[in-house]
PDB file of C-alpha atoms in Angstrom:
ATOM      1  CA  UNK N   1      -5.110-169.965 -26.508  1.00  0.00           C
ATOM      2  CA  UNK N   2      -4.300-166.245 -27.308  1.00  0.00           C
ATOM      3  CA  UNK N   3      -4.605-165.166 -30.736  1.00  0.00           C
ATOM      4  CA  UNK N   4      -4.090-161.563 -31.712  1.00  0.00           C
ATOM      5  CA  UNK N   5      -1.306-159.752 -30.438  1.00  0.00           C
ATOM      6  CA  UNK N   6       1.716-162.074 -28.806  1.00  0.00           C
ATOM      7  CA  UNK N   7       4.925-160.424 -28.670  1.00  0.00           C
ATOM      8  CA  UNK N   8       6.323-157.115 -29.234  1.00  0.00           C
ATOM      9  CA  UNK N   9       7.557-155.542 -32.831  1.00  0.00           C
ATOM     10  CA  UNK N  10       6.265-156.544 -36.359  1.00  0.00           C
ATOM     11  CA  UNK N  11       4.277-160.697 -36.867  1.00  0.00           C
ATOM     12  CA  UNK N  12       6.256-162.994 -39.219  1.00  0.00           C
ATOM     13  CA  UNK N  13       3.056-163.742 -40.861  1.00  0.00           C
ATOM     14  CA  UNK N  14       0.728-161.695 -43.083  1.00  0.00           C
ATOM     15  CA  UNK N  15      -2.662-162.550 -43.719  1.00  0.00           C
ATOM     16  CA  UNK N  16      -4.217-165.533 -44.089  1.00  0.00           C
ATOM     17  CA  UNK N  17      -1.705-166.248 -41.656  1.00  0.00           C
ATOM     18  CA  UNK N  18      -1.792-165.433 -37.515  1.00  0.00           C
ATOM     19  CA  UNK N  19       0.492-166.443 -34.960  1.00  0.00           C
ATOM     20  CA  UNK N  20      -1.130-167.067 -31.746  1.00  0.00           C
ATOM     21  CA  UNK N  21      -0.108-168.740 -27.972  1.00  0.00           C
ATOM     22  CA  UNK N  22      -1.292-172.114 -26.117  1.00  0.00           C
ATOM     23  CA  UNK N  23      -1.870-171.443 -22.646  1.00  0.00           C
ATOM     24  CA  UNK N  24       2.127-172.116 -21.715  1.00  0.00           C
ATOM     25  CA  UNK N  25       2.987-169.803 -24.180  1.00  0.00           C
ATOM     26  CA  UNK N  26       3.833-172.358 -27.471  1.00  0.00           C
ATOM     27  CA  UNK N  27       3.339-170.414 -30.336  1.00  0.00           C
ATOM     28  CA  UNK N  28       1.395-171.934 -33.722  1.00  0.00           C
ATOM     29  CA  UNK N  29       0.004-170.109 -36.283  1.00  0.00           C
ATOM     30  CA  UNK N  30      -3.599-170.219 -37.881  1.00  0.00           C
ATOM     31  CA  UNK N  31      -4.694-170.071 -41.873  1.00  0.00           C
ATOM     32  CA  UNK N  32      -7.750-168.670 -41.727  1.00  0.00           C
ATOM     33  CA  UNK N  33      -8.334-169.578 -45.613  1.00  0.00           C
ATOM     34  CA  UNK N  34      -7.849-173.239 -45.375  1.00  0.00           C
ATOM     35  CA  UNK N  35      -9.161-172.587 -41.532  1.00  0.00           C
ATOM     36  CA  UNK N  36      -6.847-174.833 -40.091  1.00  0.00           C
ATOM     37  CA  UNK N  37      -3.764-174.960 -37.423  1.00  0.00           C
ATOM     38  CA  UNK N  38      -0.462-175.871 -37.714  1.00  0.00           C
ATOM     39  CA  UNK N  39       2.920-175.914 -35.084  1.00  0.00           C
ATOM     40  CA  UNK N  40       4.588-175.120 -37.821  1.00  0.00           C
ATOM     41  CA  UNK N  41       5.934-171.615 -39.287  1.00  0.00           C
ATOM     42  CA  UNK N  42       4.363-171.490 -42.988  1.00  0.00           C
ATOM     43  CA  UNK N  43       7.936-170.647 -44.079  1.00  0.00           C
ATOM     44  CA  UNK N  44       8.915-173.664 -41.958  1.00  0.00           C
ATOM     45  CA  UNK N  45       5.868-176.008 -44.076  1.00  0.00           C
ATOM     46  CA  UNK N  46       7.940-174.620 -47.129  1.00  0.00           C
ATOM     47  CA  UNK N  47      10.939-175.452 -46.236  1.00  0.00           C
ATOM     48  CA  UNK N  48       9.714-179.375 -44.850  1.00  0.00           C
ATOM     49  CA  UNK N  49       8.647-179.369 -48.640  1.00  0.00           C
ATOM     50  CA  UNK N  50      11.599-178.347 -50.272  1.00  0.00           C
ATOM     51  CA  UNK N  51      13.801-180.816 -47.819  1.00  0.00           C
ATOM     52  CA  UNK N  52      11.304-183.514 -48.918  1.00  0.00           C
ATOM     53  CA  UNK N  53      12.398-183.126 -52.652  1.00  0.00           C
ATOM     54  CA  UNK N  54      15.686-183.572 -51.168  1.00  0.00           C
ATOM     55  CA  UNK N  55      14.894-187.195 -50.704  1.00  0.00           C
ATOM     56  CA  UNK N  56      15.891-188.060 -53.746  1.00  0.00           C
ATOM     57  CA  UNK N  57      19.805-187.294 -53.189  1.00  0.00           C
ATOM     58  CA  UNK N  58      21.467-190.506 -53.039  1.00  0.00           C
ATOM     59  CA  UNK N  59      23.865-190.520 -50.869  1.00  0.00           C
ATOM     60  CA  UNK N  60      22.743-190.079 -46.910  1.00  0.00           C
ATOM     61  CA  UNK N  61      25.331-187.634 -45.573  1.00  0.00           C
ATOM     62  CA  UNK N  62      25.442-185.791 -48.734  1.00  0.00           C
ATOM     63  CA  UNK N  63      21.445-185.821 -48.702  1.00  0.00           C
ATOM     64  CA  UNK N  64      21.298-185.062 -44.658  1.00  0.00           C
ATOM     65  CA  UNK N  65      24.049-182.044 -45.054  1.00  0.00           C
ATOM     66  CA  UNK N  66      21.942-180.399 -47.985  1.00  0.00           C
ATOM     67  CA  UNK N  67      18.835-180.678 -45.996  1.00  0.00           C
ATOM     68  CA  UNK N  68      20.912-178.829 -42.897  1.00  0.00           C
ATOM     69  CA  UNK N  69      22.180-176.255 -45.522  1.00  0.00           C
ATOM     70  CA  UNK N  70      19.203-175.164 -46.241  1.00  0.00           C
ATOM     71  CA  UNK N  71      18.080-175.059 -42.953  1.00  0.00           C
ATOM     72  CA  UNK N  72      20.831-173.160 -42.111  1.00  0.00           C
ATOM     73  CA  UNK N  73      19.954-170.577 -44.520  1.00  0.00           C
ATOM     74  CA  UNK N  74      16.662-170.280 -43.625  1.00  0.00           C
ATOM     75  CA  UNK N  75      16.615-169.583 -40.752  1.00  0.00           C
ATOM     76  CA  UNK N  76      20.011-167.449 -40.735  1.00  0.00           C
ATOM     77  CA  UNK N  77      21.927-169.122 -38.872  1.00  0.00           C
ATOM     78  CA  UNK N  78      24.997-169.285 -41.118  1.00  0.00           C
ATOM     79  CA  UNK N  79      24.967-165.544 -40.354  1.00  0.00           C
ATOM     80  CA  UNK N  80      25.173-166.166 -36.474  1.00  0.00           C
ATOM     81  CA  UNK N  81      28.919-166.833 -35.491  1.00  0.00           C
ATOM     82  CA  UNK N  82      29.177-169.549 -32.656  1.00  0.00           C
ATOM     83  CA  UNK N  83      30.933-166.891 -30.693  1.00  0.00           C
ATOM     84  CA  UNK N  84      27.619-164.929 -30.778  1.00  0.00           C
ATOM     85  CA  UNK N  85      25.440-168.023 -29.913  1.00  0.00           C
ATOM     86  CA  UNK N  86      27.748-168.787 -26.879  1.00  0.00           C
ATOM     87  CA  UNK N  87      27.888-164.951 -25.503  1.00  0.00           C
ATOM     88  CA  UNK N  88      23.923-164.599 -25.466  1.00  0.00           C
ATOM     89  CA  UNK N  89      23.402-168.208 -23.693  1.00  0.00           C
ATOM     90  CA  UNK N  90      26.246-166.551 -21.061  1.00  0.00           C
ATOM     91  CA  UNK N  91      24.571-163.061 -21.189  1.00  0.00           C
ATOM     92  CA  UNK N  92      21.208-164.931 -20.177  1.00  0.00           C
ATOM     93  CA  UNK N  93      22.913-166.647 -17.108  1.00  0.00           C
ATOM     94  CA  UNK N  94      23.265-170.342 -18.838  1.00  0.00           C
ATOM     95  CA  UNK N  95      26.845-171.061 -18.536  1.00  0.00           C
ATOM     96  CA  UNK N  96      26.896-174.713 -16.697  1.00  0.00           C
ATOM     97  CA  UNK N  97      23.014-174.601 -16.270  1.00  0.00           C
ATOM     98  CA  UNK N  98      22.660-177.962 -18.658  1.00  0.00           C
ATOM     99  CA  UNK N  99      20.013-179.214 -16.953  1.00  0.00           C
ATOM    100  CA  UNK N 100      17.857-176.215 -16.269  1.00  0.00           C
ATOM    101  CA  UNK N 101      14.429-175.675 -18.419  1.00  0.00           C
ATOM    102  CA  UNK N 102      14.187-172.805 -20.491  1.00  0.00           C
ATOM    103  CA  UNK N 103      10.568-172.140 -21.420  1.00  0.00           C
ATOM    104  CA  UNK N 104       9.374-170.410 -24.273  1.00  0.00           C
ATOM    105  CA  UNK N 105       9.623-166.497 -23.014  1.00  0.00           C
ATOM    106  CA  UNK N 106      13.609-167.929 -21.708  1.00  0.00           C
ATOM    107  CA  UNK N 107      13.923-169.200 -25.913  1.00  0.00           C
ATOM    108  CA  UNK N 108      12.361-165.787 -27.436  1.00  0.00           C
ATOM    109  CA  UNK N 109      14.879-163.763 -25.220  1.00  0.00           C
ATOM    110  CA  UNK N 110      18.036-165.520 -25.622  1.00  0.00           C
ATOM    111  CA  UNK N 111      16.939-165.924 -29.704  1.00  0.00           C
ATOM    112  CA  UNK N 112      16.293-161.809 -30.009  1.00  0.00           C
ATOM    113  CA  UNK N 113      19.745-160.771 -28.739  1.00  0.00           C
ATOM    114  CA  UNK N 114      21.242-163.710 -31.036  1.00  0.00           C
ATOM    115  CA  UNK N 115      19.244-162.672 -34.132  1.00  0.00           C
ATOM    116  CA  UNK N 116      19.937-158.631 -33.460  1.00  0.00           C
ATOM    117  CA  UNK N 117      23.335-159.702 -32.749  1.00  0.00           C
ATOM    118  CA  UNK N 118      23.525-161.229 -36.716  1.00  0.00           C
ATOM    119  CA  UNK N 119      21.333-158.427 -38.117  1.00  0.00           C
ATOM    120  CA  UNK N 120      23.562-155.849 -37.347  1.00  0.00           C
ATOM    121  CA  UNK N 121      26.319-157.379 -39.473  1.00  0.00           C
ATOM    122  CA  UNK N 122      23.446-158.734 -41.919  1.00  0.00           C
ATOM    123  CA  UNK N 123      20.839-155.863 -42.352  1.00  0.00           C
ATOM    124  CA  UNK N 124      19.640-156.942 -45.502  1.00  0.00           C
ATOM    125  CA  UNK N 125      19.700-160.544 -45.152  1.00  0.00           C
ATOM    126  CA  UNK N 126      18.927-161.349 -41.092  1.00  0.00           C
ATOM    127  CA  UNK N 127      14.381-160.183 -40.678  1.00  0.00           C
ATOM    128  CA  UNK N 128      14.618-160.524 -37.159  1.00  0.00           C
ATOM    129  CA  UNK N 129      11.068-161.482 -36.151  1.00  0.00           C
ATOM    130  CA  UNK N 130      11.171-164.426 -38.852  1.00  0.00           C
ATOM    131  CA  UNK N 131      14.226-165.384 -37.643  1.00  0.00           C
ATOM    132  CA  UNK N 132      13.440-165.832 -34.207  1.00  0.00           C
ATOM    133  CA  UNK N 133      10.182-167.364 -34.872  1.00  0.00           C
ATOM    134  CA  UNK N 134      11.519-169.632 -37.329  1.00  0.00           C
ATOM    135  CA  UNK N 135      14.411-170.855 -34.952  1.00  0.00           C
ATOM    136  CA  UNK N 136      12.524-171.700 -32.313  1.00  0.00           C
ATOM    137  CA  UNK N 137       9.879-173.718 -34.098  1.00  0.00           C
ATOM    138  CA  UNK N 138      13.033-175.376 -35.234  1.00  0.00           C
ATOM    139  CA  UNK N 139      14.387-176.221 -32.047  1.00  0.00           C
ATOM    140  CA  UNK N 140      10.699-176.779 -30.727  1.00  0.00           C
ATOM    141  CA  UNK N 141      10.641-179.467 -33.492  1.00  0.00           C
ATOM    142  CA  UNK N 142      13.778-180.936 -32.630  1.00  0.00           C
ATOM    143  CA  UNK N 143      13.835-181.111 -28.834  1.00  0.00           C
ATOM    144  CA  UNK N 144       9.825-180.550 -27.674  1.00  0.00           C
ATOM    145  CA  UNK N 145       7.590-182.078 -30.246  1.00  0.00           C
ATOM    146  CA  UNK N 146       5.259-182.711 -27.677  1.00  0.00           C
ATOM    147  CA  UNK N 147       5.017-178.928 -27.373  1.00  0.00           C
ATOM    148  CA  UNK N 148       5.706-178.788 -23.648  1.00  0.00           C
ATOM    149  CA  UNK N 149       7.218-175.191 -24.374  1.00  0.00           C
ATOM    150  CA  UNK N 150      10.616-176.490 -22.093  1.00  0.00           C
ATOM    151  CA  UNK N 151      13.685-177.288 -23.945  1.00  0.00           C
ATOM    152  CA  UNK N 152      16.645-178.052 -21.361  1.00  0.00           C
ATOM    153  CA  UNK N 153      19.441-175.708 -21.635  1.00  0.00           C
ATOM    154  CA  UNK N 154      22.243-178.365 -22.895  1.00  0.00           C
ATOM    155  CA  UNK N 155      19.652-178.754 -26.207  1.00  0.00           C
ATOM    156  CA  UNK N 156      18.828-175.568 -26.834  1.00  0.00           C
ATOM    157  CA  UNK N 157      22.818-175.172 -26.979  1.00  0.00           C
ATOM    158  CA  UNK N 158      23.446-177.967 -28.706  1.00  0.00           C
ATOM    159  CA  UNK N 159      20.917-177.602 -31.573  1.00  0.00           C
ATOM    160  CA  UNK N 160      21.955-174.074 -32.148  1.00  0.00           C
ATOM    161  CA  UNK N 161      25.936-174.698 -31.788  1.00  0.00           C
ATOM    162  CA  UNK N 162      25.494-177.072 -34.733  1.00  0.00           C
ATOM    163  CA  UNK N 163      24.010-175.045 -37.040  1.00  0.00           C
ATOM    164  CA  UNK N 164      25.653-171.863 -36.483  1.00  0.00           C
ATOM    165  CA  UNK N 165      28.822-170.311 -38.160  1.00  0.00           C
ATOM    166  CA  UNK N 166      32.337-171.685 -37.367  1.00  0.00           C
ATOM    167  CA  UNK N 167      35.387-174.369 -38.123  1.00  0.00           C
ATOM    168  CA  UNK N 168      34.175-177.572 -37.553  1.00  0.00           C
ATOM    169  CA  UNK N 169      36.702-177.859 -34.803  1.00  0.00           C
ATOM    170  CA  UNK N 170      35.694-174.928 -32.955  1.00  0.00           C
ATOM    171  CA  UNK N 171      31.981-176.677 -32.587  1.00  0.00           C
ATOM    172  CA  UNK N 172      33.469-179.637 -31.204  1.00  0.00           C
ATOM    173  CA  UNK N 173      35.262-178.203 -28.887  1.00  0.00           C
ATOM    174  CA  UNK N 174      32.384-175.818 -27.676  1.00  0.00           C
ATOM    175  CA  UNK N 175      30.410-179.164 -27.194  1.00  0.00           C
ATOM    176  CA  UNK N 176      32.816-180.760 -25.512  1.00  0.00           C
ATOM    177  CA  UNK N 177      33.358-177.806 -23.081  1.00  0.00           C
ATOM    178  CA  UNK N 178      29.526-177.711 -22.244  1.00  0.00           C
ATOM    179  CA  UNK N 179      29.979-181.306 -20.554  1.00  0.00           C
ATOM    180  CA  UNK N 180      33.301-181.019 -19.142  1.00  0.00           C
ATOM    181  CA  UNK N 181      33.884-180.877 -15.422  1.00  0.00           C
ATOM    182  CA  UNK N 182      36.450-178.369 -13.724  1.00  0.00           C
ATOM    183  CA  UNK N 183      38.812-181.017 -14.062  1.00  0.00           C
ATOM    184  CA  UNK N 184      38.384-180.643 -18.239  1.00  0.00           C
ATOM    185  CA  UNK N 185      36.820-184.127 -18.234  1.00  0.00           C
ATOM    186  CA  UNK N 186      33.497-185.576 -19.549  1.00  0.00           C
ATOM    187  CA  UNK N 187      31.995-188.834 -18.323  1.00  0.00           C
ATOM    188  CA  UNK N 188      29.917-191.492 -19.890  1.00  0.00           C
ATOM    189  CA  UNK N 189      26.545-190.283 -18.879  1.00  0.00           C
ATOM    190  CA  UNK N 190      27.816-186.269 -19.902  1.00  0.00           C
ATOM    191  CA  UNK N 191      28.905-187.835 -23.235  1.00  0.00           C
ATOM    192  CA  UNK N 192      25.610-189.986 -23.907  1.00  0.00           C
ATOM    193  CA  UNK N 193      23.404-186.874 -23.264  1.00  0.00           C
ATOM    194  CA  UNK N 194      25.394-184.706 -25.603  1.00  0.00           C
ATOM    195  CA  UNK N 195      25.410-187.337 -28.418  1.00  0.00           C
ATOM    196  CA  UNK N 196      21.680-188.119 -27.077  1.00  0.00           C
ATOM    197  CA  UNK N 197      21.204-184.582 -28.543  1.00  0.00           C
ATOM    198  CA  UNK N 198      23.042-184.090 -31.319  1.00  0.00           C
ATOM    199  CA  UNK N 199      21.585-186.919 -32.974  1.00  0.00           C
ATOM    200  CA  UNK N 200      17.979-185.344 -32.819  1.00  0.00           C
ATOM    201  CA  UNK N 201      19.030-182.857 -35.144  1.00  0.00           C
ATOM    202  CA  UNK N 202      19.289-185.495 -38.314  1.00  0.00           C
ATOM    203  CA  UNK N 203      16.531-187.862 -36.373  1.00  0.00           C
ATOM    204  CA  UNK N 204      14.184-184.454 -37.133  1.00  0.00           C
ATOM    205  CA  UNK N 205      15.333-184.839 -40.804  1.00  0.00           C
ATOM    206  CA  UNK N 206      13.882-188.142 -41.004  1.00  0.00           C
ATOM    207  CA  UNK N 207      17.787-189.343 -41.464  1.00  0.00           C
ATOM    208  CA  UNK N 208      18.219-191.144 -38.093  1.00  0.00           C
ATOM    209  CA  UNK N 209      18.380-194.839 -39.680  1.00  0.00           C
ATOM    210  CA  UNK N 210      20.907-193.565 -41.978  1.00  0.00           C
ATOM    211  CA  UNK N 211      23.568-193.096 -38.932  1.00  0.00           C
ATOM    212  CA  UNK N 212      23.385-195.923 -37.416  1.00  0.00           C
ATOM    213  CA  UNK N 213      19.922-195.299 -35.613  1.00  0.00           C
ATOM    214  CA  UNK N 214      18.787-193.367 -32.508  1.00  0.00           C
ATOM    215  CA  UNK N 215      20.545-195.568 -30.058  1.00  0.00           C
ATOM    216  CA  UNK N 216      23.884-194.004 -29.316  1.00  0.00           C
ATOM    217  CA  UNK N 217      25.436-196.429 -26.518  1.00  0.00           C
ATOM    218  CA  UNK N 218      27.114-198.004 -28.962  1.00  0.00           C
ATOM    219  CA  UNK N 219      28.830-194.358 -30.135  1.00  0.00           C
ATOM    220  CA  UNK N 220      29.491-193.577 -26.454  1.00  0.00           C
ATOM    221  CA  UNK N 221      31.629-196.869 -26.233  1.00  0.00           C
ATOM    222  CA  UNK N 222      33.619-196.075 -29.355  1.00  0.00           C
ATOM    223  CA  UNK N 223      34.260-192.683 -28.025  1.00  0.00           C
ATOM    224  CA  UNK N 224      35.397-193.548 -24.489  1.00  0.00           C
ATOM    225  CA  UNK N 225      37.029-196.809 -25.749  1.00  0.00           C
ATOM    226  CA  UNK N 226      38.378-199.082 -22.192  1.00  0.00           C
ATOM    227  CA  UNK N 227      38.606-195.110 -20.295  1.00  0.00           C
ATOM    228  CA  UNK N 228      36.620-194.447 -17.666  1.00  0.00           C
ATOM    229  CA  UNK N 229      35.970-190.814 -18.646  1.00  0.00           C
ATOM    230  CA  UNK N 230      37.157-188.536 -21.768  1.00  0.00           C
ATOM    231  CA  UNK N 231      39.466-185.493 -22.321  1.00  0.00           C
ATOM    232  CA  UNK N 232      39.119-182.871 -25.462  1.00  0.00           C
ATOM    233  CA  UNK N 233      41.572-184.738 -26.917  1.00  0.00           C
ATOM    234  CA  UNK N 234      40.394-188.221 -27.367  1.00  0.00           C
ATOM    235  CA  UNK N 235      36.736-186.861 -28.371  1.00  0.00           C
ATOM    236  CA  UNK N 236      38.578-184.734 -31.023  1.00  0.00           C
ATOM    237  CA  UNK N 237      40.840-187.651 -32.153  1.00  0.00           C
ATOM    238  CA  UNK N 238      37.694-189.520 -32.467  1.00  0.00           C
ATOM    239  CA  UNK N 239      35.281-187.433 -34.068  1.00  0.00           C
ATOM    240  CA  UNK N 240      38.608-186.731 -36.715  1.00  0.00           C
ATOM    241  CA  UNK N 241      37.804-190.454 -37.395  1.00  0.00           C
ATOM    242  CA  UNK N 242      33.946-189.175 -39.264  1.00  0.00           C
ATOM    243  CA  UNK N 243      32.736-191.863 -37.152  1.00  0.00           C
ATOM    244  CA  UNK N 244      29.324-192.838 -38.998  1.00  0.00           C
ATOM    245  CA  UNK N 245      26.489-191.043 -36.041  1.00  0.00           C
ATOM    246  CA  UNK N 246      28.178-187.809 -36.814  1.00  0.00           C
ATOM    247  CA  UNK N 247      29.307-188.180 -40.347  1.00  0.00           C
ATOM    248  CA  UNK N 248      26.858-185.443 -41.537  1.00  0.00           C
ATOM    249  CA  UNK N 249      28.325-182.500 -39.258  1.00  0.00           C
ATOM    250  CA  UNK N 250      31.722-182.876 -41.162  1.00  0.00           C
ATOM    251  CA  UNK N 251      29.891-183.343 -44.099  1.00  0.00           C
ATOM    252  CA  UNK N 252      27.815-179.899 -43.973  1.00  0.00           C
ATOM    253  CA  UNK N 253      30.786-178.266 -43.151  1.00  0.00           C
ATOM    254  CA  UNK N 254      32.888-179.196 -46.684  1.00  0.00           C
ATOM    255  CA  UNK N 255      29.675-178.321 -48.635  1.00  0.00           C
ATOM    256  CA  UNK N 256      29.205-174.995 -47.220  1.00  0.00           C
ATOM    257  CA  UNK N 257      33.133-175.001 -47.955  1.00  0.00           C
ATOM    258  CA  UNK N 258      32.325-176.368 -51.420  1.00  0.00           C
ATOM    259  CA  UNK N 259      30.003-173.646 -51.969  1.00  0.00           C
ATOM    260  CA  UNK N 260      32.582-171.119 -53.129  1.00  0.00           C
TER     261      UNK N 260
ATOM    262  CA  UNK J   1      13.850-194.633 -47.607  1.00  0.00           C
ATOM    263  CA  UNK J   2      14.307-191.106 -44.865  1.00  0.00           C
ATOM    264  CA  UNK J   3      10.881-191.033 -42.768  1.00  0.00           C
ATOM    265  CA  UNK J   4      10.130-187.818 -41.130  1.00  0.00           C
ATOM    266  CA  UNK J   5       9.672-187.986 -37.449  1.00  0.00           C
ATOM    267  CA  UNK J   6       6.463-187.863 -36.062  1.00  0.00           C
ATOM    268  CA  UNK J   7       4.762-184.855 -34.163  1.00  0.00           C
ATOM    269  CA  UNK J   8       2.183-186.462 -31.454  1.00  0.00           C
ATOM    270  CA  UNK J   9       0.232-183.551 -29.900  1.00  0.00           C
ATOM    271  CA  UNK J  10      -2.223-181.118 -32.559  1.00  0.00           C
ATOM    272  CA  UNK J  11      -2.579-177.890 -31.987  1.00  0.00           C
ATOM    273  CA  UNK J  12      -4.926-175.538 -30.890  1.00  0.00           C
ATOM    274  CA  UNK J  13      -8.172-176.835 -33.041  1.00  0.00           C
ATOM    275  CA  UNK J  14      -9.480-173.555 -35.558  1.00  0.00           C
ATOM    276  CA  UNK J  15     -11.690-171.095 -33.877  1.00  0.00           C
ATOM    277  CA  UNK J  16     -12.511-168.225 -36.381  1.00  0.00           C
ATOM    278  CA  UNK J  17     -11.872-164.588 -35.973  1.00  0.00           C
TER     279      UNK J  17
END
């Protein structure tokens, strides 16, 4: 491992605290006053703390969309439109590349022009170096636990997407369109690996059981009904239904609304 | 009651300074 100096431009982390590198690059981050290691950001063990007082909210997709709120805020990316997200992964060469692996150096890059992107309309509220580090132990979290430093590039979209800033309907679509063939049409395996990864965004939360559980064949046949293969339109008609794997996206949405 | 999922592989083990 490489501790010291990792990347360019101010550390996220002031003493006690050091971020270092595993040998492919994974960052972590050492407390040299409890001497111990941790994957984990400590604004990130923070936050895991706050969202566990969150428990207590009652009601699942209420209780999920708070703790997605505040990761949201955290980590800035209800300052990030989704039009930004989508022109850095295009920038970065990742339009119809689902299935290619970005490793960690791919993540900082595509995370830096994102973040800089939001800081320039956010100066006082978007730190970019805690922002990037914070978003991609997020999405490390979420889609490499195992801390293989490879997300593939359909995740790393899709766990961004949802958490960034836009209409509801304007994610949807975007996550349609990153399965879609020329033709504008999505099959069943497309629309299982997009669900596939959507749902480890509340599974992270510890809120998988609450949606009906991490299986999502039986959301893929509601979706696609007796059709071989799905248009825009019938994914939007369904996911207008709030159909129970997905409730908590809608449900984020009309708190941040709510906010106001 | 929500159950947080699991992280498998530890880091790198504390070497000091």
């Amino acid at each position: 491992s490489t501790q010291g100096a990792v990347s360019p431009g101010p550390p996220s982390v002031q003493p006690p605290w050091e971020r270092a590198s595993t040998p492919n690059k994974v960052p972590y981050y050492i407390n040299h006053s409890t001497e111990t290691t941790h994957w984990d950001h400590p604004q990130m063990l923070d936050l895991a703390a706050h969202l566990l007082q969150l428990n207590e909210v009652r009601f699942s997709a209420y209780r999920t969309a708070l703790k997605l709120r505040s990761l949201q805020n955290k980590l800035c990316l209800d300052c990030v439109p989704l039009m930004t997200a989508s022109e850095a992964f295009d920038l970065h060469g990742l339009r119809g590349q689902n299935d290619r692996i970005l490793d960690i150096a791919d993540m900082v890059l595509i995370l830096r022009a994102i973040f800089e992107s939001a800081a320039a309309e956010h100066p006082n509220v978007v730190d970019i170096p805690l922002c990037v580090d914070l978003a991609l132990n997020w999405m490390l979290n979420v889609y490499d636990s195992q801390r293989t430093g490879q997300i593939r590039v359909l995740s790393f979209k899709v766990g961004l997407v949802i958490l960034s800033k836009g209409h509801l309907e304007e994610k949807y679509r975007y996550l349609f369109r990153l399965i879609a063939d020329p033709q504008q049409k999505a099959d069943q395996r497309k629309l299982g690996l997009l669900l596939h990864d959507v749902l480890q965004v509340p599974r992270q939360l510890g809120e998988v059981a609450a949606f009906g559980g991490s299986n999502i064949e039986p959301s893929v046949r509601s979706c696609l009904g007796d059709r071989e293969d799905l248009e825009v339109t019938h994914f939007l008609a369904w996911l207008n239904q709030e159909p129970q794997s997905l409730v908590w996206l809608p449900v984020l949405h009309r708190l941040a609304a709510a906010e106001s | 009651r929500p159950k947080p999922a699991p992280t498998y592989r530890k880091p790198p083990p504390y070497v000091p300074p």
